[in-house]
Coordinates of C-alpha atoms and ligand atoms in Angstrom, one line a residue:
M86 CA -209.4 -33.1 -153.0
P87 CA -209.7 -35.9 -155.6
D88 CA -209.3 -39.4 -154.2
P89 CA -205.7 -40.5 -155.2
I90 CA -206.8 -44.1 -155.7
V91 CA -209.6 -43.1 -158.0
S92 CA -207.2 -40.8 -159.9
A93 CA -204.6 -43.5 -160.2
L94 CA -207.3 -45.9 -161.5
S95 CA -208.5 -43.6 -164.1
A96 CA -205.1 -42.6 -165.4
P97 CA -204.3 -43.7 -169.0
R98 CA -202.2 -46.9 -168.8
W99 CA -200.4 -47.1 -172.2
P100 CA -199.1 -44.2 -174.3
D101 CA -201.7 -43.1 -176.9
D102 CA -199.7 -44.2 -179.9
V103 CA -199.1 -47.6 -178.4
A104 CA -202.8 -48.0 -177.5
R105 CA -203.8 -47.1 -181.0
R106 CA -201.4 -49.7 -182.5
Y107 CA -202.9 -52.4 -180.2
R108 CA -206.4 -51.5 -181.3
E109 CA -205.4 -51.5 -185.0
L110 CA -203.8 -54.9 -184.7
G111 CA -207.0 -56.2 -183.2
Y112 CA -205.6 -57.1 -179.8
W113 CA -207.9 -54.7 -178.1
R114 CA -211.5 -55.0 -179.3
G115 CA -213.1 -52.3 -177.3
E116 CA -215.4 -54.8 -175.6
E117 CA -216.4 -55.3 -172.0
L118 CA -214.7 -58.3 -170.5
T119 CA -217.9 -60.3 -170.1
A120 CA -219.0 -59.7 -173.7
P121 CA -218.3 -63.4 -174.8
V122 CA -220.8 -64.7 -172.2
R123 CA -223.5 -62.4 -173.7
H124 CA -222.5 -63.5 -177.2
Y125 CA -222.8 -67.2 -176.5
A126 CA -226.0 -66.7 -174.5
A127 CA -227.5 -65.4 -177.7
S128 CA -226.0 -68.0 -180.1
H129 CA -225.9 -71.1 -177.8
P130 CA -228.3 -70.3 -174.9
D131 CA -228.6 -73.9 -173.6
K132 CA -224.9 -74.8 -173.7
P133 CA -223.5 -75.5 -170.2
A134 CA -221.2 -72.6 -169.2
L135 CA -220.5 -73.4 -165.6
I136 CA -220.7 -76.4 -163.3
D137 CA -219.6 -76.5 -159.7
S138 CA -218.3 -79.3 -157.6
V139 CA -221.8 -80.2 -156.2
G140 CA -223.2 -80.3 -159.7
R141 CA -225.0 -77.0 -159.9
L142 CA -225.1 -76.0 -163.6
L143 CA -225.6 -72.7 -165.4
T144 CA -226.1 -72.6 -169.1
Y145 CA -224.8 -69.6 -171.1
A146 CA -228.2 -68.0 -171.0
E147 CA -228.5 -68.5 -167.2
L148 CA -225.0 -67.3 -166.5
D149 CA -225.6 -64.2 -168.6
R150 CA -228.9 -63.5 -166.9
T151 CA -227.4 -64.1 -163.5
A152 CA -224.5 -61.7 -164.2
D153 CA -227.1 -59.0 -165.2
Q154 CA -229.0 -59.7 -161.9
V155 CA -225.8 -59.4 -159.9
A156 CA -225.0 -56.1 -161.6
S157 CA -228.4 -54.8 -160.8
A158 CA -228.4 -56.1 -157.2
L159 CA -225.0 -54.6 -156.5
Q160 CA -226.2 -51.2 -157.6
Q161 CA -229.4 -51.6 -155.6
W162 CA -227.3 -52.5 -152.6
G163 CA -225.5 -49.1 -153.0
L164 CA -222.4 -49.9 -155.0
A165 CA -221.5 -47.5 -157.8
P166 CA -219.4 -47.9 -161.0
G167 CA -215.7 -47.5 -160.0
D168 CA -216.2 -48.8 -156.5
R169 CA -213.8 -51.5 -155.4
F170 CA -215.3 -54.8 -154.2
I171 CA -213.1 -57.5 -152.6
L172 CA -213.9 -61.0 -153.7
Q173 CA -212.4 -63.6 -151.3
L174 CA -214.2 -66.8 -152.2
P175 CA -213.5 -70.4 -152.9
N176 CA -214.3 -71.9 -156.3
L177 CA -218.1 -71.5 -156.1
L178 CA -220.7 -70.6 -158.8
E179 CA -221.3 -67.4 -156.7
L180 CA -217.6 -66.3 -157.2
V181 CA -218.0 -66.4 -161.0
C182 CA -221.5 -64.7 -160.9
L183 CA -220.2 -61.9 -158.6
L184 CA -217.1 -61.4 -160.7
L185 CA -219.0 -61.2 -164.0
G186 CA -221.8 -59.1 -162.5
S187 CA -219.5 -56.6 -160.9
V188 CA -217.4 -56.2 -164.0
R189 CA -220.6 -55.6 -166.0
A190 CA -221.7 -52.9 -163.6
G191 CA -218.3 -51.2 -163.8
I192 CA -217.7 -52.2 -160.2
I193 CA -214.0 -53.2 -159.8
P194 CA -213.5 -56.7 -158.2
V195 CA -210.3 -57.0 -156.1
M196 CA -209.2 -60.7 -156.4
V197 CA -208.1 -62.0 -153.0
L198 CA -207.1 -65.6 -152.3
P199 CA -209.0 -67.7 -149.8
T200 CA -205.6 -68.4 -148.2
H201 CA -205.1 -64.7 -147.4
R202 CA -205.4 -63.6 -143.8
E203 CA -205.7 -60.2 -142.0
Q204 CA -202.3 -59.0 -143.1
E205 CA -202.9 -59.5 -146.8
V206 CA -206.6 -58.6 -146.9
I207 CA -206.2 -55.4 -144.9
H208 CA -203.3 -54.4 -147.1
L209 CA -205.2 -55.0 -150.3
A210 CA -208.4 -53.4 -148.9
K211 CA -206.5 -50.2 -147.9
G212 CA -204.6 -50.1 -151.1
S213 CA -207.7 -50.5 -153.3
G214 CA -209.9 -48.3 -151.1
A215 CA -212.4 -51.2 -151.1
V216 CA -216.0 -50.4 -149.9
A217 CA -217.5 -53.9 -150.0
C218 CA -216.4 -57.5 -150.0
A219 CA -217.8 -61.0 -150.6
I220 CA -216.8 -64.0 -148.6
A221 CA -218.0 -67.6 -147.9
D222 CA -219.2 -68.2 -144.4
R223 CA -216.6 -71.0 -143.8
Q224 CA -214.2 -72.9 -145.9
A225 CA -212.4 -76.0 -144.6
S226 CA -213.4 -75.0 -141.0
Y227 CA -212.0 -71.5 -141.3
D228 CA -214.5 -68.8 -140.4
F229 CA -214.2 -65.9 -142.9
R230 CA -216.9 -63.8 -141.1
G231 CA -214.5 -63.5 -138.2
L232 CA -211.6 -62.6 -140.5
M233 CA -213.8 -59.9 -142.2
R234 CA -214.8 -58.5 -138.8
R235 CA -211.1 -57.9 -138.0
V236 CA -210.5 -56.5 -141.4
R237 CA -213.3 -54.1 -141.0
D238 CA -212.0 -52.9 -137.7
A239 CA -208.8 -51.9 -139.5
V240 CA -210.5 -50.7 -142.7
P241 CA -213.8 -49.0 -141.6
G242 CA -214.5 -48.0 -145.3
I243 CA -215.7 -51.5 -145.9
G244 CA -219.4 -50.8 -145.2
K245 CA -220.9 -53.9 -146.9
V246 CA -220.3 -57.6 -146.8
V247 CA -222.1 -60.3 -148.7
V248 CA -221.7 -63.8 -147.4
V249 CA -222.3 -67.0 -149.4
G250 CA -223.9 -69.0 -146.7
E251 CA -224.9 -67.9 -143.2
P252 CA -224.3 -64.1 -142.9
G253 CA -224.4 -63.7 -139.1
E254 CA -225.6 -60.5 -137.4
D255 CA -223.0 -57.9 -138.1
D256 CA -223.9 -54.4 -139.5
G257 CA -223.9 -54.2 -143.2
V258 CA -223.7 -58.0 -143.7
I259 CA -226.2 -59.8 -145.9
S260 CA -226.4 -63.2 -147.5
Y261 CA -225.9 -63.8 -151.2
D262 CA -229.6 -64.8 -151.5
R263 CA -230.7 -61.5 -150.0
L264 CA -228.4 -59.6 -152.3
M265 CA -229.9 -61.4 -155.3
A266 CA -233.4 -60.6 -154.1
M267 CA -232.6 -56.9 -154.6
A268 CA -232.1 -57.4 -158.4
G269 CA -234.4 -55.2 -160.4
P270 CA -235.5 -55.7 -164.0
P271 CA -232.8 -55.5 -166.7
V272 CA -231.8 -51.9 -167.4
D273 CA -229.8 -50.3 -170.1
R274 CA -226.5 -49.5 -168.6
P275 CA -224.1 -47.0 -170.2
P276 CA -221.5 -48.9 -172.2
V277 CA -218.3 -49.7 -170.1
D278 CA -215.1 -47.9 -171.3
A279 CA -212.9 -50.8 -172.4
H280 CA -209.8 -48.8 -171.6
A281 CA -210.9 -48.6 -168.0
V282 CA -209.7 -51.0 -165.2
A283 CA -211.9 -54.1 -165.2
L284 CA -210.4 -55.8 -162.1
L285 CA -207.5 -55.7 -159.7
L286 CA -205.2 -58.7 -159.3
H287 CA -202.4 -58.9 -156.8
S288 CA -198.7 -59.7 -157.2
G289 CA -196.8 -62.3 -155.2
G290 CA -194.8 -59.6 -153.7
T291 CA -191.2 -58.5 -153.6
G292 CA -189.8 -56.1 -151.0
G293 CA -193.0 -56.3 -148.9
L294 CA -196.7 -57.0 -149.2
P295 CA -198.5 -57.8 -152.4
K296 CA -199.1 -55.0 -154.9
L297 CA -202.4 -54.3 -156.7
I298 CA -202.4 -55.0 -160.5
P299 CA -204.9 -53.0 -162.5
R300 CA -206.1 -55.0 -165.6
T301 CA -208.3 -53.3 -168.2
H302 CA -211.2 -54.8 -170.1
N303 CA -209.1 -54.6 -173.3
D304 CA -206.0 -56.1 -172.1
Y305 CA -207.5 -58.9 -170.0
D306 CA -209.9 -59.8 -172.7
Y307 CA -207.0 -60.2 -175.1
N308 CA -205.0 -62.1 -172.4
A309 CA -207.8 -64.7 -172.1
R310 CA -208.8 -64.8 -175.8
A311 CA -205.3 -65.1 -177.2
S312 CA -204.5 -67.7 -174.6
A313 CA -207.5 -69.7 -175.6
E314 CA -206.4 -69.7 -179.2
A315 CA -202.7 -70.5 -178.4
C316 CA -203.9 -73.4 -176.2
G317 CA -206.3 -74.8 -178.8
F318 CA -209.5 -74.2 -176.7
D319 CA -212.8 -74.4 -178.5
E320 CA -216.5 -75.0 -177.9
N321 CA -215.7 -78.6 -176.9
T322 CA -213.3 -77.6 -174.2
V323 CA -214.3 -78.6 -170.7
Y324 CA -211.9 -76.7 -168.4
L325 CA -211.5 -77.7 -164.7
A326 CA -210.5 -74.9 -162.4
A327 CA -208.6 -76.8 -159.7
L328 CA -206.6 -73.8 -158.5
S329 CA -208.3 -70.9 -156.8
A330 CA -210.1 -69.0 -159.5
A331 CA -209.0 -65.7 -157.9
H332 CA -205.6 -66.4 -159.4
N333 CA -204.7 -65.2 -162.8
F334 CA -203.7 -68.6 -164.1
P335 CA -207.1 -70.4 -163.7
L336 CA -208.9 -67.1 -164.3
A337 CA -207.6 -66.0 -167.7
C338 CA -204.6 -68.1 -168.9
P339 CA -206.9 -69.3 -170.6
G340 CA -208.8 -70.5 -167.6
L341 CA -212.4 -69.5 -167.0
L342 CA -212.5 -66.4 -169.2
G343 CA -210.6 -68.1 -172.0
T344 CA -213.1 -71.0 -171.9
F345 CA -216.0 -68.5 -172.1
S346 CA -214.3 -66.7 -175.0
V347 CA -214.8 -69.8 -177.1
G348 CA -218.1 -71.1 -175.7
G349 CA -216.7 -74.0 -173.7
T350 CA -217.7 -75.3 -170.3
V351 CA -216.0 -74.5 -167.0
V352 CA -216.1 -76.9 -164.1
L353 CA -215.1 -75.6 -160.6
A354 CA -213.3 -77.8 -158.1
R355 CA -213.9 -76.6 -154.5
E356 CA -210.5 -78.0 -153.6
P357 CA -207.7 -79.5 -155.6
S358 CA -207.3 -82.9 -153.8
P359 CA -206.7 -85.9 -156.2
D360 CA -210.0 -87.4 -155.2
S361 CA -212.0 -84.3 -156.0
V362 CA -210.1 -83.5 -159.2
F363 CA -210.2 -87.1 -160.7
S364 CA -213.8 -87.6 -160.0
L365 CA -214.8 -84.2 -161.5
I366 CA -212.7 -85.1 -164.6
E367 CA -214.5 -88.4 -164.9
K368 CA -218.0 -87.0 -164.2
H369 CA -217.8 -84.0 -166.6
K370 CA -215.4 -85.4 -169.2
V371 CA -212.9 -82.6 -168.5
T372 CA -210.5 -82.0 -171.3
V373 CA -208.0 -79.6 -169.7
T374 CA -206.9 -78.4 -166.3
A375 CA -204.1 -76.3 -164.8
A376 CA -201.9 -76.9 -161.8
V377 CA -198.7 -75.8 -160.0
P378 CA -195.9 -78.4 -160.0
T379 CA -196.4 -79.4 -156.3
L380 CA -200.0 -80.2 -157.0
V381 CA -199.1 -82.2 -160.1
S382 CA -196.7 -84.3 -158.1
L383 CA -199.5 -85.0 -155.6
W384 CA -201.8 -86.0 -158.5
L385 CA -199.1 -88.2 -160.0
E386 CA -198.6 -90.1 -156.8
A387 CA -202.3 -90.5 -156.2
R388 CA -202.8 -91.8 -159.7
E389 CA -200.7 -94.9 -158.9
F390 CA -203.6 -96.2 -156.8
D391 CA -206.5 -94.5 -158.5
E392 CA -208.8 -96.1 -161.1
T393 CA -211.0 -93.2 -162.0
D394 CA -211.5 -92.9 -165.7
I395 CA -209.6 -89.7 -166.6
S396 CA -209.2 -90.5 -170.3
S397 CA -211.0 -87.4 -171.4
L398 CA -208.1 -85.3 -170.2
K399 CA -206.0 -84.1 -173.1
L400 CA -204.0 -81.2 -171.8
L401 CA -202.4 -80.5 -168.4
Q402 CA -201.1 -77.0 -168.0
V403 CA -198.4 -76.6 -165.5
G404 CA -197.1 -73.2 -164.2
G405 CA -196.6 -70.9 -161.4
A406 CA -193.3 -72.4 -160.4
K407 CA -190.7 -74.4 -162.3
L408 CA -191.6 -77.8 -163.5
A409 CA -188.9 -80.4 -163.2
E410 CA -188.2 -82.3 -166.4
S411 CA -188.6 -85.6 -164.6
V412 CA -192.1 -84.6 -163.5
A413 CA -193.0 -83.5 -167.1
R414 CA -191.9 -86.9 -168.3
R415 CA -194.0 -88.7 -165.8
I416 CA -197.1 -86.8 -166.8
H417 CA -196.4 -87.8 -170.4
E418 CA -196.8 -91.4 -169.2
W419 CA -200.5 -90.7 -168.7
P420 CA -202.2 -92.0 -171.8
G421 CA -203.4 -89.2 -174.1
V422 CA -202.3 -86.3 -171.9
R423 CA -200.1 -83.5 -173.2
V424 CA -198.2 -81.2 -170.9
Q425 CA -198.1 -77.5 -171.5
Q426 CA -195.7 -75.3 -169.5
V427 CA -197.0 -71.9 -168.6
F428 CA -194.6 -69.2 -167.3
G429 CA -196.8 -66.3 -166.5
M430 CA -197.3 -63.4 -164.1
A431 CA -200.3 -61.5 -162.9
E432 CA -198.6 -58.3 -164.2
G433 CA -199.2 -59.7 -167.7
L434 CA -196.6 -61.6 -169.8
L435 CA -197.5 -65.2 -170.5
N436 CA -195.3 -67.8 -172.1
Y437 CA -196.7 -71.1 -173.3
T438 CA -195.2 -74.2 -174.9
R439 CA -197.3 -75.0 -177.9
A440 CA -198.9 -78.2 -179.2
E441 CA -196.5 -78.1 -182.2
D442 CA -193.4 -77.8 -180.1
P443 CA -191.0 -80.8 -180.0
I444 CA -191.4 -82.9 -176.9
D445 CA -188.0 -81.9 -175.4
I446 CA -188.9 -78.2 -175.7
V447 CA -192.2 -78.9 -173.9
E448 CA -190.4 -80.8 -171.1
T449 CA -187.4 -78.5 -170.6
T450 CA -188.6 -74.9 -171.3
Q451 CA -191.2 -72.6 -169.8
G452 CA -192.6 -71.7 -173.2
R453 CA -192.4 -68.6 -175.5
P454 CA -194.4 -65.4 -175.4
L455 CA -198.1 -65.4 -176.2
S456 CA -198.3 -62.3 -178.4
P457 CA -196.2 -61.3 -181.4
D458 CA -196.1 -57.9 -179.7
D459 CA -194.7 -59.1 -176.4
E460 CA -191.4 -57.3 -176.2
I461 CA -188.7 -59.2 -174.3
V462 CA -185.3 -58.0 -173.2
I463 CA -182.9 -60.0 -171.0
V464 CA -180.5 -57.8 -169.1
D465 CA -177.5 -57.8 -166.8
E466 CA -177.2 -56.0 -163.5
E467 CA -176.5 -52.7 -165.3
G468 CA -179.6 -53.1 -167.4
Q469 CA -177.6 -53.9 -170.5
P470 CA -178.8 -56.8 -172.8
V471 CA -176.9 -60.0 -172.2
A472 CA -175.3 -62.1 -175.0
D473 CA -177.7 -64.5 -176.8
G474 CA -178.4 -67.5 -174.7
A475 CA -176.9 -66.0 -171.4
V476 CA -178.9 -65.7 -168.2
G477 CA -180.2 -62.3 -167.2
E478 CA -183.2 -60.6 -165.8
L479 CA -186.4 -60.6 -167.9
W480 CA -187.9 -57.2 -168.8
T481 CA -191.1 -57.0 -170.8
R482 CA -193.8 -54.8 -172.2
G483 CA -196.7 -55.5 -174.5
P484 CA -200.5 -55.5 -175.1
Y485 CA -201.4 -57.1 -171.8
T486 CA -198.6 -56.2 -169.5
I487 CA -199.2 -53.4 -167.0
R488 CA -197.3 -50.2 -167.2
S489 CA -197.8 -49.4 -163.5
Y490 CA -199.1 -50.9 -160.2
L491 CA -201.8 -49.3 -158.2
A492 CA -199.1 -48.1 -155.8
G493 CA -196.9 -45.1 -154.9
P494 CA -194.4 -43.6 -157.4
E495 CA -191.4 -45.1 -155.6
I496 CA -192.7 -48.7 -156.1
N497 CA -193.5 -48.0 -159.7
A498 CA -190.1 -46.4 -160.4
R499 CA -188.5 -49.5 -159.0
S500 CA -190.7 -52.0 -160.9
F501 CA -190.8 -50.4 -164.3
T502 CA -188.2 -48.7 -166.6
P503 CA -188.9 -45.1 -167.7
D504 CA -189.8 -46.5 -171.2
G505 CA -192.4 -48.8 -169.7
F506 CA -190.8 -52.2 -169.4
Y507 CA -191.8 -54.3 -166.4
R508 CA -188.8 -55.6 -164.5
T509 CA -190.0 -59.1 -163.7
G510 CA -187.2 -60.1 -161.3
D511 CA -187.1 -63.5 -163.1
M512 CA -183.7 -64.7 -164.3
V513 CA -184.1 -66.4 -167.6
R514 CA -182.2 -67.5 -170.7
R515 CA -183.6 -67.6 -174.2
L516 CA -183.1 -70.4 -176.7
P517 CA -182.7 -69.6 -180.5
S518 CA -186.3 -70.8 -180.9
G519 CA -187.5 -68.0 -178.6
H520 CA -188.4 -70.3 -175.7
L521 CA -187.5 -69.2 -172.3
V522 CA -185.9 -71.2 -169.5
V523 CA -186.4 -69.9 -166.0
A524 CA -183.1 -70.0 -164.1
G525 CA -184.2 -68.4 -160.8
R526 CA -185.1 -65.0 -159.4
S527 CA -183.3 -61.9 -158.4
G528 CA -184.5 -60.2 -155.2
D529 CA -186.3 -61.5 -152.2
Q530 CA -189.3 -63.3 -153.6
I531 CA -189.9 -66.9 -152.4
N532 CA -191.9 -69.3 -154.5
R533 CA -193.1 -72.0 -152.2
G534 CA -194.9 -74.5 -154.4
G535 CA -196.3 -71.7 -156.6
E536 CA -197.4 -69.5 -153.7
K537 CA -195.2 -66.4 -153.8
F538 CA -194.3 -63.9 -151.1
S539 CA -191.7 -61.5 -150.1
A540 CA -189.0 -62.6 -147.6
V541 CA -188.8 -58.9 -146.5
E542 CA -192.4 -59.0 -145.5
I543 CA -191.8 -61.9 -143.1
E544 CA -188.5 -60.4 -141.9
N545 CA -190.3 -57.2 -141.0
H546 CA -192.6 -59.2 -138.7
L547 CA -190.1 -61.5 -137.2
I548 CA -187.7 -58.6 -136.2
D549 CA -190.4 -57.6 -133.7
H550 CA -190.2 -61.0 -132.0
P551 CA -188.6 -60.4 -128.5
A552 CA -186.1 -63.3 -128.9
V553 CA -184.9 -62.1 -132.4
K554 CA -181.9 -59.7 -132.7
E555 CA -181.4 -60.1 -136.4
I556 CA -183.4 -62.0 -139.0
A557 CA -183.2 -63.1 -142.6
V558 CA -185.6 -65.3 -144.5
L559 CA -184.5 -67.2 -147.6
G560 CA -186.0 -69.5 -150.2
V561 CA -184.0 -72.8 -150.3
P562 CA -184.4 -75.8 -152.6
D563 CA -186.9 -78.4 -151.4
A564 CA -187.8 -81.7 -153.0
D565 CA -191.5 -81.4 -152.5
L566 CA -192.2 -77.6 -152.7
G567 CA -189.5 -76.5 -155.2
Q568 CA -188.6 -73.9 -152.6
A569 CA -189.1 -73.9 -148.8
S570 CA -188.5 -71.0 -146.5
L571 CA -185.6 -70.9 -144.1
A572 CA -185.4 -68.4 -141.3
F573 CA -181.9 -67.4 -140.1
V574 CA -182.2 -66.0 -136.6
H575 CA -179.5 -64.3 -134.7
P576 CA -181.1 -64.5 -131.2
V577 CA -181.0 -61.9 -128.4
E578 CA -180.2 -64.6 -126.0
T579 CA -182.2 -67.9 -125.8
P580 CA -183.0 -68.9 -129.4
P581 CA -186.7 -69.0 -130.3
S582 CA -188.1 -72.3 -131.6
L583 CA -189.6 -72.6 -135.1
R584 CA -193.0 -73.2 -133.5
E585 CA -192.7 -69.9 -131.5
L586 CA -191.9 -68.0 -134.7
K587 CA -194.8 -69.5 -136.6
D588 CA -197.3 -68.8 -133.7
F589 CA -196.0 -65.2 -133.6
L590 CA -196.7 -64.8 -137.4
R591 CA -200.1 -66.6 -137.2
Q592 CA -201.2 -64.3 -134.4
R593 CA -200.4 -61.3 -136.6
G594 CA -202.7 -62.7 -139.2
V595 CA -200.1 -63.7 -141.8
A596 CA -201.2 -66.3 -144.3
T597 CA -200.0 -69.8 -143.4
Y598 CA -198.1 -70.5 -146.6
K599 CA -195.7 -67.7 -145.6
L600 CA -194.6 -69.2 -142.2
P601 CA -191.0 -70.4 -142.2
D602 CA -190.5 -74.2 -142.8
R603 CA -187.1 -74.3 -141.2
L604 CA -185.0 -72.4 -138.7
R605 CA -181.3 -71.9 -138.5
I606 CA -179.7 -70.1 -135.5
V607 CA -176.7 -68.1 -136.4
D608 CA -174.2 -65.7 -134.7
D609 CA -174.8 -62.9 -137.3
I610 CA -176.5 -62.2 -140.6
P611 CA -174.2 -61.4 -143.5
L612 CA -174.8 -57.9 -144.9
T613 CA -173.7 -56.4 -148.3
R614 CA -171.6 -53.3 -148.2
F615 CA -174.8 -51.3 -148.6
G616 CA -176.0 -52.8 -145.3
K617 CA -178.7 -55.0 -146.9
I618 CA -179.1 -58.7 -146.2
D619 CA -176.6 -60.5 -148.4
R620 CA -178.8 -63.2 -149.8
K621 CA -176.1 -64.7 -152.0
R622 CA -173.9 -65.4 -148.9
L623 CA -176.9 -66.6 -147.0
A624 CA -177.6 -69.1 -149.8
L625 CA -174.1 -70.5 -149.4
L626 CA -174.7 -70.7 -145.6
A627 CA -177.9 -72.5 -146.2
D628 CA -176.1 -75.2 -148.1
E629 CA -173.7 -75.9 -145.2
P630 CA -174.7 -78.7 -142.9
V631 CA -176.3 -77.6 -139.6
P632 CA -173.7 -77.7 -136.9
S633 CA -174.6 -80.3 -134.3
Ligands
OOB208 C1 -198.2 -67.0 -162.0 O1 -198.4 -65.7 -161.6 P1 -198.0 -65.0 -160.3 O2 -198.2 -63.5 -160.5 O3 -198.6 -65.6 -159.1 O4 -196.4 -65.2 -160.1 C2 -195.5 -64.8 -161.1 C3 -194.1 -65.4 -160.9 C4 -193.2 -65.2 -162.1 O5 -192.6 -63.9 -162.1 C5 -192.2 -66.3 -161.8 O6 -191.3 -65.9 -160.8 C6 -193.0 -67.4 -161.2 O7 -194.2 -66.8 -160.7 N1 -193.5 -68.4 -162.3 C7 -192.7 -69.4 -162.7 C8 -193.5 -70.1 -163.7 N2 -194.7 -69.5 -163.7 C9 -194.6 -68.4 -162.9 N3 -191.4 -69.8 -162.5 C10 -190.9 -70.8 -163.1 N4 -191.6 -71.6 -164.0 C11 -192.9 -71.2 -164.4 N5 -193.6 -71.9 -165.3 O8 -197.6 -67.7 -161.3 C12 -198.9 -67.4 -163.2 C13 -199.7 -66.5 -163.9 C14 -200.3 -66.9 -165.1 C15 -200.1 -68.2 -165.6 C16 -199.3 -69.1 -164.9 C17 -198.7 -68.7 -163.7

């Protein structure tokens, strides 16, 4: 019987006539995603392509050669084109080399965040049918080898692990250096089909755990290249990846891949603390970086006491969660820095404010679509278009927005319309200029400082806690995070403490950012007439003062 994941990965993703149109319009170039690195290796071999936080540097020629060596080594190691390969690494040179090398070899990287734990990694590993993974030995005192051992107990199909650092003694585990020693001389590989899936991203999650997002060479190349153009990137761009490069925003919006598409230089920050970021900006004359609003607030605060020379910085992209106008204005007090709002999603659609937009548009909207062929509809609860300027749910399709998840038919039927629009779950309104303003979200997704997760996922765990009779988790406004998570618990008898609930989730291997920030004990959980948690009434309850 054919493997259902392989069949789903090789299914056509856009209708033939639509795909033809995107090719004719030049959005899809038919090139492999790493082609720009090859191109600049030929034309500008000595240009710095990649620098990490400890100053290791690869020129375009070196990066291109290393990507080829990784491709060869992965094949020698036993991976074949089409195999899925989990990358869970901090922002290290090796992450970029493994990513480019696997894409070149037709091996499909599965981008997993370093903050993910057993629950998420096991889910993404099973869903992708992964056979190998790459991790760091430790990051910020957390031991990823232990995590991977537990993941492999649950997903025995992961036969191979490559560790950047100390590999340990487990079966099938080797160090990055040993992997690279397997590389053979360059070989002619058959050309990669640009319509094929190049990599798998993951969604923030609604209605449960994250979903896998298949991005093709064609669409992701366009995503990165068109973004670079819209954001004014060129060969003088020095882009600092402060956020985890496994995330779509720093990876391709325009991020690393957008910088490579114009022959610029990428600098990797191992962690996004103000000290590390400001000193990297000073040292490498960084011109642009990207952050979520909570991180920007942290940088703004730190800047009050900081004297590092960051005058090279010209553009600060902010996205992932809504940027408050007041914060946008504070950034504009930094000399020479322009803000760009980015409202994007791993599923595709990207909205950017542009350099030529008036300042109030930049400070108060989340931008307008990247592509002339991004189709946008804003609909009411019946799926009918709302009046101009009214708030509704954003549906979209276009040359870099997926038509289906790597998931079962029920999930896809819920997430996409029959004519291929992705139902984003984002509530927006559109200005006459085409700029979108994000008004909130429908459904159960919580956006905690840019890190998204499904309330339902956490509810499904906490209902198993012995002290919990009924449970609901809700995103509530929070001055620092934008949204914090509040757990409403109807207890069996003695109410559990917040600490107990957090420990319970931690023991189950749930990522830390998903643990509830606050707890409210209640006598019952309001339900809709369909028996679902009534999140609207809960939001009203959340606003009420806690009874003393
Ligand atoms: C980015 O991607 P994801 O997949 O982690 O999250 C997507 C969701 C959106 O559907 C929206 O709910 C929220 O994050 N979001 C924003 C936003 N940018 C994203 N909400 C309000 N204002 C914004 N500027 O978060 C992402 C992907 C590419 C570029 C930038 C962000």
